[in-house]
Coordinates of C-alpha atoms in Angstrom, one line a residue:
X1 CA -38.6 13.7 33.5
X2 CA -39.6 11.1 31.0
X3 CA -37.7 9.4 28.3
X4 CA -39.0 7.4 25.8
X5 CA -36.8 4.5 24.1
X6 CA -38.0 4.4 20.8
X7 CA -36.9 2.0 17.3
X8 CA -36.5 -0.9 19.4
X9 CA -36.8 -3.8 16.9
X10 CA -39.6 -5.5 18.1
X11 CA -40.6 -3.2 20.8
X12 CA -41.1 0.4 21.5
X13 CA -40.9 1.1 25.0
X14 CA -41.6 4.3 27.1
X15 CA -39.8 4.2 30.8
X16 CA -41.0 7.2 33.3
X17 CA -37.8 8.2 35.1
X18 CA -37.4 9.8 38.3
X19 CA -34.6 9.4 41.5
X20 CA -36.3 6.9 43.1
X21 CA -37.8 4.7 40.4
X22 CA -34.4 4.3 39.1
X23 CA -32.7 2.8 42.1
X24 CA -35.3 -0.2 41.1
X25 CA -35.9 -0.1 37.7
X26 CA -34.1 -2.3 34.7
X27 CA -33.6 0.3 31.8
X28 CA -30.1 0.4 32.5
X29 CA -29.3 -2.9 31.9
X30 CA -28.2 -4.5 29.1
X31 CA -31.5 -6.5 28.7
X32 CA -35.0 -6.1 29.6
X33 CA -38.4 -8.0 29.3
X34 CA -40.5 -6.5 25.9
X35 CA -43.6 -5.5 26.5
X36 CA -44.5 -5.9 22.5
X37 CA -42.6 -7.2 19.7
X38 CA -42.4 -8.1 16.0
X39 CA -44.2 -11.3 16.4
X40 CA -47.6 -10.0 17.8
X41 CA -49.0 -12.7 19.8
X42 CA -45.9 -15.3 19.7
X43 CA -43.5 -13.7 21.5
X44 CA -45.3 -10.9 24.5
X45 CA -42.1 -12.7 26.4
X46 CA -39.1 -11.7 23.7
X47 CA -36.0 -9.4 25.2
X48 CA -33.9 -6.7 23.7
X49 CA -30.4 -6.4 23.9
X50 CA -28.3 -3.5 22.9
X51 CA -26.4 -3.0 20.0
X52 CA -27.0 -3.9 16.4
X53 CA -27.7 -1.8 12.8
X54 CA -30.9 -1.2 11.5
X55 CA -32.6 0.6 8.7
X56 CA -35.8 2.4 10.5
X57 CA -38.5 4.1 8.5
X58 CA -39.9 7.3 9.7
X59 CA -41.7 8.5 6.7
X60 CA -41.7 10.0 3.4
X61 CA -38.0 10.5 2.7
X62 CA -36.8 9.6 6.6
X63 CA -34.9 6.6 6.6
X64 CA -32.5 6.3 9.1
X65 CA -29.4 3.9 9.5
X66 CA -28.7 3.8 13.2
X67 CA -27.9 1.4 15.8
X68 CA -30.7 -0.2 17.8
X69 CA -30.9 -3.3 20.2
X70 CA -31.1 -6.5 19.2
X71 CA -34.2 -8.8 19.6
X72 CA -34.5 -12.2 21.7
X73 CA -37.0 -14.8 20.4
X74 CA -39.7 -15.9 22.6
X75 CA -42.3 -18.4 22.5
X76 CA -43.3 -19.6 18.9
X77 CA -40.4 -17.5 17.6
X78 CA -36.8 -17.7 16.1
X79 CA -33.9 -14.7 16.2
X80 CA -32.7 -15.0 12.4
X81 CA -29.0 -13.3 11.5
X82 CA -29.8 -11.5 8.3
X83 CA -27.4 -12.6 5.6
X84 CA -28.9 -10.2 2.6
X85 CA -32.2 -8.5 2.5
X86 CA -33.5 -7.1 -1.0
X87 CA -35.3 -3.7 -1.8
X88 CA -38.6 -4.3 -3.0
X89 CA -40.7 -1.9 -5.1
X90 CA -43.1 -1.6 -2.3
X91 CA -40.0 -0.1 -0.1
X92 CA -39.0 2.5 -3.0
X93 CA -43.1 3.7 -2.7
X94 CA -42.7 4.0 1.1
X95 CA -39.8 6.1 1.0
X96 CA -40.6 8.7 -1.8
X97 CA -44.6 8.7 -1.4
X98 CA -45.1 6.9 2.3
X99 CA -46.5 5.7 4.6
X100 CA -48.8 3.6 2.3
X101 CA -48.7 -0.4 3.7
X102 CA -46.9 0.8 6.5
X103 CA -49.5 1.3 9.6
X104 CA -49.9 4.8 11.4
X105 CA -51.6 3.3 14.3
X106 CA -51.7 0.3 15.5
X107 CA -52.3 -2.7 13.6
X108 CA -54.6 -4.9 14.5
X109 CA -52.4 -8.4 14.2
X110 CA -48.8 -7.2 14.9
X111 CA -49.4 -3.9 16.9
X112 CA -47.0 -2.5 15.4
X113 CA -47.1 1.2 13.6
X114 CA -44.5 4.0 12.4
X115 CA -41.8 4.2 13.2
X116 CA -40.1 0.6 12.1
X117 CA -37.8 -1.1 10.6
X118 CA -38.3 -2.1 6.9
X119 CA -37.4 -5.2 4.7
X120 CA -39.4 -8.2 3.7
X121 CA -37.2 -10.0 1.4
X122 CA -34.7 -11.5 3.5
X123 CA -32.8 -14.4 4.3
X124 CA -30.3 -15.8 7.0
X125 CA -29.4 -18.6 9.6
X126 CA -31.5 -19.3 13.4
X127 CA -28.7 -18.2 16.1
X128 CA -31.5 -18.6 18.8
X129 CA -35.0 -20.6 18.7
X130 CA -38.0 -19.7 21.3
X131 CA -39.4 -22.2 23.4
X132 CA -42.1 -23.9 21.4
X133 CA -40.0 -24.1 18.4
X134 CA -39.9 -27.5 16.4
X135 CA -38.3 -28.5 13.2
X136 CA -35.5 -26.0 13.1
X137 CA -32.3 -25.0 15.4
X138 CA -29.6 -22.7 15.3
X139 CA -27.3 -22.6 12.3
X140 CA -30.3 -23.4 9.7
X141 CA -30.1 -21.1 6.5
X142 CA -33.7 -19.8 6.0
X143 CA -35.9 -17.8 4.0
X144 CA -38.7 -15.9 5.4
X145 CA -42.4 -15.9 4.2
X146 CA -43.3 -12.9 5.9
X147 CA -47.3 -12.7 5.5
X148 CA -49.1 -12.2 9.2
X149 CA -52.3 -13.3 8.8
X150 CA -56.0 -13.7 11.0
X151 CA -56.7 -17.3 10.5
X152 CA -60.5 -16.2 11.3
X153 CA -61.5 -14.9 7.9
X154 CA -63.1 -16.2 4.7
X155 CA -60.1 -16.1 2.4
X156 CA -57.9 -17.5 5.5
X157 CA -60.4 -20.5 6.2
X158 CA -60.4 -21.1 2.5
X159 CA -56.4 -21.5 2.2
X160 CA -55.9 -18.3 0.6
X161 CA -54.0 -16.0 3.4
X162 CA -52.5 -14.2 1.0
X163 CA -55.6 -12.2 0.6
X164 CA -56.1 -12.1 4.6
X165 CA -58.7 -9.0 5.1
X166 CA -56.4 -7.9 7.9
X167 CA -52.9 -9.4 6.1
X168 CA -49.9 -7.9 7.6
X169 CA -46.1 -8.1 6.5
X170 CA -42.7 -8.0 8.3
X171 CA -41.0 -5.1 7.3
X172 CA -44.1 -3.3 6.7
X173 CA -46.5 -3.6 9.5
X174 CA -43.7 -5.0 11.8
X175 CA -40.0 -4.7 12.2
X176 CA -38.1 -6.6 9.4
X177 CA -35.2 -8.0 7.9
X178 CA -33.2 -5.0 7.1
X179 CA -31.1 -5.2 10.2
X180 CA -28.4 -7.1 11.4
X181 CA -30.9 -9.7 13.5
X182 CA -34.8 -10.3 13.5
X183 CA -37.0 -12.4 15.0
X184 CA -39.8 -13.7 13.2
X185 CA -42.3 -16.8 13.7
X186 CA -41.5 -19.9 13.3
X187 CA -44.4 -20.4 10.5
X188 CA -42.7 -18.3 8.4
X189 CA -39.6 -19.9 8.0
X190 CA -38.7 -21.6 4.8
X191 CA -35.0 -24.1 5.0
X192 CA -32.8 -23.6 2.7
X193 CA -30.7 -26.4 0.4
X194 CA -27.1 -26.4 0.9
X195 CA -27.1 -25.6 -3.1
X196 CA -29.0 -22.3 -2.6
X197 CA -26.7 -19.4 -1.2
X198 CA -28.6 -16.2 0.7
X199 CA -28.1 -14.2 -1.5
X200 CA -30.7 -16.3 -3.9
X201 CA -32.8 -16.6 -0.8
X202 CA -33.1 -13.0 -0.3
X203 CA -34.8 -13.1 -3.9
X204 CA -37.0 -16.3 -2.9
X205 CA -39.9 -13.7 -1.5
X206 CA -39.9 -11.5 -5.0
X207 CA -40.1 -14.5 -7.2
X208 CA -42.7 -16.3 -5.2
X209 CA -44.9 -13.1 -5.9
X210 CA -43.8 -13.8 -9.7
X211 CA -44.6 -17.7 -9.5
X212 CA -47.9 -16.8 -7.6
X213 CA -48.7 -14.7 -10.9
X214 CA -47.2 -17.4 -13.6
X215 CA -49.1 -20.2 -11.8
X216 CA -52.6 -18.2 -12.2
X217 CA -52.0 -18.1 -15.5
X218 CA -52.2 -21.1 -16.0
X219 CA -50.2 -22.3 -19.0
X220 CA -47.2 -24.9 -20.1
X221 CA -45.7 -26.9 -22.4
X222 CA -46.8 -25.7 -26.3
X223 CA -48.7 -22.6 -24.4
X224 CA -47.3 -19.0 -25.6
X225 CA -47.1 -16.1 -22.8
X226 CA -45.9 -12.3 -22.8
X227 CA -45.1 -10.3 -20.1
X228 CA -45.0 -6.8 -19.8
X229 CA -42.2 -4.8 -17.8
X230 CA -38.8 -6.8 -17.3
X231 CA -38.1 -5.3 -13.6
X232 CA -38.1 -7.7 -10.9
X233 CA -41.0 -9.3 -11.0
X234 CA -41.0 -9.4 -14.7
X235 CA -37.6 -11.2 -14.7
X236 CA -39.1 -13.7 -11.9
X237 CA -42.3 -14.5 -13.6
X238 CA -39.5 -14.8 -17.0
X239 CA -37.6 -17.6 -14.8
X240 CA -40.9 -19.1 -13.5
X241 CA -42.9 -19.2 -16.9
X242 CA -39.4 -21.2 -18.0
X243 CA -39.5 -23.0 -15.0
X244 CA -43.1 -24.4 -15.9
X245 CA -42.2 -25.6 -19.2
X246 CA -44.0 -23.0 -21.4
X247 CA -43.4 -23.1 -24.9
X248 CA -43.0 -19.7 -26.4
X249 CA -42.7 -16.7 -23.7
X250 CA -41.9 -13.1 -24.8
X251 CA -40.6 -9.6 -22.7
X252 CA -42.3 -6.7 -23.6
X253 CA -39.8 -3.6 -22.0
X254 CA -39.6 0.0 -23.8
X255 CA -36.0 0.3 -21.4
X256 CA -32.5 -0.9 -23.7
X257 CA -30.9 -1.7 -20.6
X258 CA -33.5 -3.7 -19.2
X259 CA -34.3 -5.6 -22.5
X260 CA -30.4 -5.9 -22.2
X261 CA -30.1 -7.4 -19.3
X262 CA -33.3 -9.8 -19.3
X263 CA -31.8 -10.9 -23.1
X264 CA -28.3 -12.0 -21.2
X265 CA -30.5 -14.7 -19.3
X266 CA -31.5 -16.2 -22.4
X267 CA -35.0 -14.1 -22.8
X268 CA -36.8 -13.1 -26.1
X269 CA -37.8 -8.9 -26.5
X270 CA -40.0 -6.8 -27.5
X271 CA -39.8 -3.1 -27.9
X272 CA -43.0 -2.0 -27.7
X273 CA -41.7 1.7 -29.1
X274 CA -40.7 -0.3 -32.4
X275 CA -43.1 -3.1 -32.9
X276 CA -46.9 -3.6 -32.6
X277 CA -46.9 -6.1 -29.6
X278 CA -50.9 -7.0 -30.4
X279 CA -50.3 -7.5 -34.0
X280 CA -47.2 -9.6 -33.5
X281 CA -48.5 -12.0 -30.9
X282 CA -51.3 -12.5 -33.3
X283 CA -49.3 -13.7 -36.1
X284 CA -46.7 -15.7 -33.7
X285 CA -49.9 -17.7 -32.8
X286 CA -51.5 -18.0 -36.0
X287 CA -54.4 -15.5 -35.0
X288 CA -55.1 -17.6 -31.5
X289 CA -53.2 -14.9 -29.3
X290 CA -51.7 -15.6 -26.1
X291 CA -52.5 -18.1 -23.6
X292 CA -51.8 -15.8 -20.7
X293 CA -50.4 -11.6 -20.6
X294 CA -48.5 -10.7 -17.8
X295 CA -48.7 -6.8 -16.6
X296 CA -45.7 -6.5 -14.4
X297 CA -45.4 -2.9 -15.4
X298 CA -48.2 -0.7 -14.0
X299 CA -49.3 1.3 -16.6
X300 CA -51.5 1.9 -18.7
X301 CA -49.6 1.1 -22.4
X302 CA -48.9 -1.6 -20.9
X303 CA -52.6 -2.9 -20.0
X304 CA -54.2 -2.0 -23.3
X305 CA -51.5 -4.2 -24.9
X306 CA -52.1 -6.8 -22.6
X307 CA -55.7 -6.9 -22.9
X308 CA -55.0 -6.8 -26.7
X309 CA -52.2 -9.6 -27.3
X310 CA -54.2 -12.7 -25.2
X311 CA -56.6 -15.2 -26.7
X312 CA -59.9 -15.7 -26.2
X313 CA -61.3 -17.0 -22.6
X314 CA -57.7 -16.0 -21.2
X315 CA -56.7 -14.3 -18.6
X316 CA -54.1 -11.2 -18.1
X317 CA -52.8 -11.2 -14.9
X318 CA -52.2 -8.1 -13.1
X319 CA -49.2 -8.2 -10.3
X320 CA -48.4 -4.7 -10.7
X321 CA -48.7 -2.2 -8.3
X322 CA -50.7 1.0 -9.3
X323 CA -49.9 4.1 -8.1
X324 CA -52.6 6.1 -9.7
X325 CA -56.0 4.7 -11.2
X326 CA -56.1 3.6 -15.0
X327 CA -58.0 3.3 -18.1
X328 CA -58.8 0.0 -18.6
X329 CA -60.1 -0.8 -22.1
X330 CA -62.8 -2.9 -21.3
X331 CA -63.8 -3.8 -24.8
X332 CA -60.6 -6.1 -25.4
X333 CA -62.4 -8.2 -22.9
X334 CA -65.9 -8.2 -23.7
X335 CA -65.0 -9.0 -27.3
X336 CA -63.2 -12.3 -26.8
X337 CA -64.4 -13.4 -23.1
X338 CA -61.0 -12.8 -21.8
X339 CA -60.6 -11.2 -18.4
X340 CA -57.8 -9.7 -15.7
X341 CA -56.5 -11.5 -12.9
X342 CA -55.1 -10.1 -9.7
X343 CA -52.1 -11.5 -8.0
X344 CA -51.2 -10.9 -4.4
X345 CA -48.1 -12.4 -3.5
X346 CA -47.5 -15.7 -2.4
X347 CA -48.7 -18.7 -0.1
X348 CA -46.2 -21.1 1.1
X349 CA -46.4 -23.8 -1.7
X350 CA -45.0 -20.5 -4.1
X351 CA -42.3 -20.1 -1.9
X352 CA -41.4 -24.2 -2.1
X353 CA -41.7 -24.0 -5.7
X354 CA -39.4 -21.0 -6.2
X355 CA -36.9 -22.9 -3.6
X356 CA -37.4 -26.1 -5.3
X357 CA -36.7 -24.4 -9.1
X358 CA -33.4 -22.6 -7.4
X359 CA -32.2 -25.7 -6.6
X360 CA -32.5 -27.2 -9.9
X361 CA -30.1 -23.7 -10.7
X362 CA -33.1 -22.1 -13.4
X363 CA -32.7 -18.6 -11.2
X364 CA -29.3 -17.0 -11.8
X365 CA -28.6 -13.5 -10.6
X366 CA -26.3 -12.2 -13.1
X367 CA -26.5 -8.5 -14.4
X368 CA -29.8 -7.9 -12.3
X369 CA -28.7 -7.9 -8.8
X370 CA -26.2 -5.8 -7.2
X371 CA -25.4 -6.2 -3.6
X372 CA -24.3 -2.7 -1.3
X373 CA -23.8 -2.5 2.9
X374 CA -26.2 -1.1 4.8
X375 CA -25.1 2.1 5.5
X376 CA -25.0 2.6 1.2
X377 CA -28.7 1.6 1.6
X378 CA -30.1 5.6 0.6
X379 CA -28.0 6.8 -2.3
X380 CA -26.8 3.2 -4.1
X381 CA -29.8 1.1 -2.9
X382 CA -33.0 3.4 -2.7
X383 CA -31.7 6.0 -4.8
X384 CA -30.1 4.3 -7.5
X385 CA -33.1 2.3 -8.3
X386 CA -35.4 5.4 -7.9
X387 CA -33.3 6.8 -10.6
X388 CA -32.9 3.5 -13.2
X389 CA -29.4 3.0 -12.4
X390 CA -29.7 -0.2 -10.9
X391 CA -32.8 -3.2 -11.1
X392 CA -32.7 -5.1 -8.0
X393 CA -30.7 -4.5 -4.9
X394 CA -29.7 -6.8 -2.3
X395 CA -28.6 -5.3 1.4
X396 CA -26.1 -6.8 3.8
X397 CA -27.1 -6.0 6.7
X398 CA -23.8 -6.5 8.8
X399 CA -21.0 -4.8 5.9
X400 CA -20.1 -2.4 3.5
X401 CA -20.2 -5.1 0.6

C-alpha cells in the first residue's frame, strides 16, 4: 500500500511500497537522495537525514512541533545550525488568518507549497557547505537574507529584487529557519562580526525591513521624523533613523507598555489618545512639518496622522502590513505635494547596514525581546504576542530557553 513521507525539510517525498520494491529500495535508510528541496534549483542533489525539531505549518491555527529529518546542502548551498529564529508579524497572520504568503501550490521558484516549515528571521553557524560554495566554511556565524528571487524581471534587472514579481521567502514559500538545521543558498548568507551575538542576528532580517523604510525616507542630521506604532519594526526604524543621524525623531504609540519600553532605549513619545500628533509636529517645526512619517502601525488613525504631521513635498512611508483595505485621506497629499511610499523589505546593502550599525552597538535588545524553546513556540511565542503580552520573540530552535 502506499505511504507518503511528508514535512521533510526541504523535500516531500512519496515512496510506493510493496514486497518486492522494498527488498531494493532506500526509504529505510538513514539517508536518501531529495528529489526537491528548500533551495529550488541549487540544490536537486541535497539529502535528508533523520532526526531533528521543526516547527511545520499546516494552516490556520495547525502548527506543529515535531521531529523531521535533517537536510544536507547540495550544490550552491550551505546546511546552517539555527542559533535563534524570531517570530515575525507575517508568521502571527499565517497562523491565525493563513495561508496568505504561504503557497498552496507550487511555487514557481522554490516548488515548494503547504505544508512547511516557517521562519525567516534567523541566524546560525555553516556545519556543512555544498560543492560550489565559496567565501564561507563551516563554523561561520551567519545571518540569512532570505528573498528568492527570478533574476529575469524588470525590478530584478533593475537591482530592486525586493519587489521581484515572482519574490519568494524561506520560511514562507520554502522550509525555514525555525528548526534545528536549514539549508539555504549561499547568496543569502550575511557573516557575522565576532561583536554581534545570534541572538542580534536573528533581528538583522526585521530591522533591515526597518532601515529599508528609514532610508526611503530620506532624511538626516537637522531633519525631524515620526513614526507611527512602536512594535518591531517601529523600534527598528527608531534605532535606524538614530543610526542615520536624524535630528529630532518622535514615537507615536496609543499602548503604555509599548511607549514604556521604546522610552527605556532612550526614545521620545507620543500618545496619540492625549495629544494632537498633527498639531504638535507643526509647532516642533515651526509650521514646516516633518521631513518624513513612518506608518509602522496599519491602520487607519495612524495614516491620517501621518498624512497630516509631514511637510510639504515629503513622503510617508508605509511598511505596514494591511490586513483590511483603508481610508486614505487623499486631500493631506494633494494640499501640500506630499505623497506615500511603500517599503518592501530589504536588499542586501539594508542588511550590511543593519550588520554594520550592530557592530557599532546602536541596536540593544533590552525589554523588547524575549527568547522561549521551541516546543514553547504556540502559547509563549505565537500566543503571547497575539495577545500583547510580549513584542518580539526570539526561538531557539535546539532548547527550552
Amino acid at each position: 500500500m502506499p505511504i507518503t513521507l511528508t514535512t521533510l525539510v526541504g523535500v516531500h517525498v512519496g515512496a510506493e511500497r510493496d514486497g518486492a520494491e522494498m527488498k531494493t529500495s532506500r526509504t529505510r535508510t538513514r539517508e536518501r537522495d531529495a528529489t526537491r528541496c528548500n533551495s529550488f534549483v541549487l540544490c536537486s542533489m541535497s539529502r535528508i537525514s533523520l532526526g531533528m525539531k521543526a516547527a511545520v505549518y499546516h494552516g490556520p491555527h495547525k502548527l506543529e512541533i515535531t521531529d523531521i529529518p535533517e537536510p544536507y546542502p547540495g550544490p550552491g548551498t550551505v546546511k546552517v545550525k539555527v542559533g535563534f529564529n524570531g517570530i515575525c508579524g507575517t508568521d502571527l497572520h499565517e497562523y491565525y488568518a493563513g495561508p496568505i504568503f504561504v503557497p498552496t501550490e507550487p511555487h514557481p521558484l522554490t516548488g515548494r507549497e503547504l505544508p512547511l516549515t516557517i521562519g525567516h528571521e534567523f541566524a546560525g553557524t555553516i556545519t556543512d557547505v555544498g560543492p560550489g560554495v565559496t567565501g564561507f566554511a563551516p563554523g561561520d556565524r551567519v545571518a540569512i537574507e532570505p528573498i528568492y528571487h527570478c533574476h529575469q524581471c524588470a525590478p530584478c534587472q533593475a537591482g530592486t529584487y525586493n519587489v521581484c514579481q515572482q519574490i519568494g521567502f524561506h520560511g514562507l514559500m520554502a522550509d525555514g529557519g525555525m528548526a534545528e538545521y536549514t539549508v539555504v543558498p549561499a547568496h543569502m548568507l550575511h557573516r557575522l562580526p565576532d561583536t554581534v551575538s545570534l541572538e542580534l542576528g536573528a533581528l538583522v532580517e526585521p530591522m533591515a525591513v526597518a532601515y529599508h523604510a528609514a532610508a526611503l525616507g530620506d532624511v538626516g542630521p537637522g531633519d525631524t521624523a515620526v513614526v507611527f506604532g512602536a512594535g518591531p519594526i517601529g523600534i527598528g526604524l527608531w534605532f535606524a533613523l538614530c543610526g542615520m543621524g536624524v535630528g529630532s525623531i518622535y514615537i507615536v504609540e496609543p499602548s503604555p507598555t509599548r511607549r514604556t519600553a521604546i522610552e527605556r532605549l532612550g526614545a521620545e513619545t507620543l500618545d496619540p489618545t492625549r495629544i494632537d500628533v498633527p498639531a504638535f509636529i507643526t509647532d516642533v517645526t515651526a509650521g514646516r512639518g516633518a521631513d518624513a512619517a513612518f506608518d509602522a502601525a496599519g491602520v487607519a488613525a495612524a495614516i491620517e496622522g501621518a498624512t497630516a504631521s509631514v511637510g510639504a513635498r515629503r513622503p510617508t512611508i508605509s511598511v505596514a502590513i494591511y490586513e483590511q483595505p483603508l481610508p486614505v485621506p487623499l486631500l493631506n497629499l494633494v494640499m501640500n505635494e506630499s505623497r506615500i511610499q511603500g517599503s518592501l523589505c530589504y536588499t542586501s546593502d539594508d542588511f550590511d547596514a543593519v550588520i554594520a550599525l550592530m557592530a557599532r552597538g546602536v541596536y540593544d535588545t533590552t525589554g523588547w525581546v524575549t527568547t522561549i524553546g521551541i516546543d514553547d513556540v504556540i502559547d509563549e511565542g505565537f500566543g503571547a504576542l497575539h495577545a500583547g503580552r510580549k513584542m518580539k520573540v526570539l526561538v531557539d530552535p535546539s532548547g527550552n530557553t
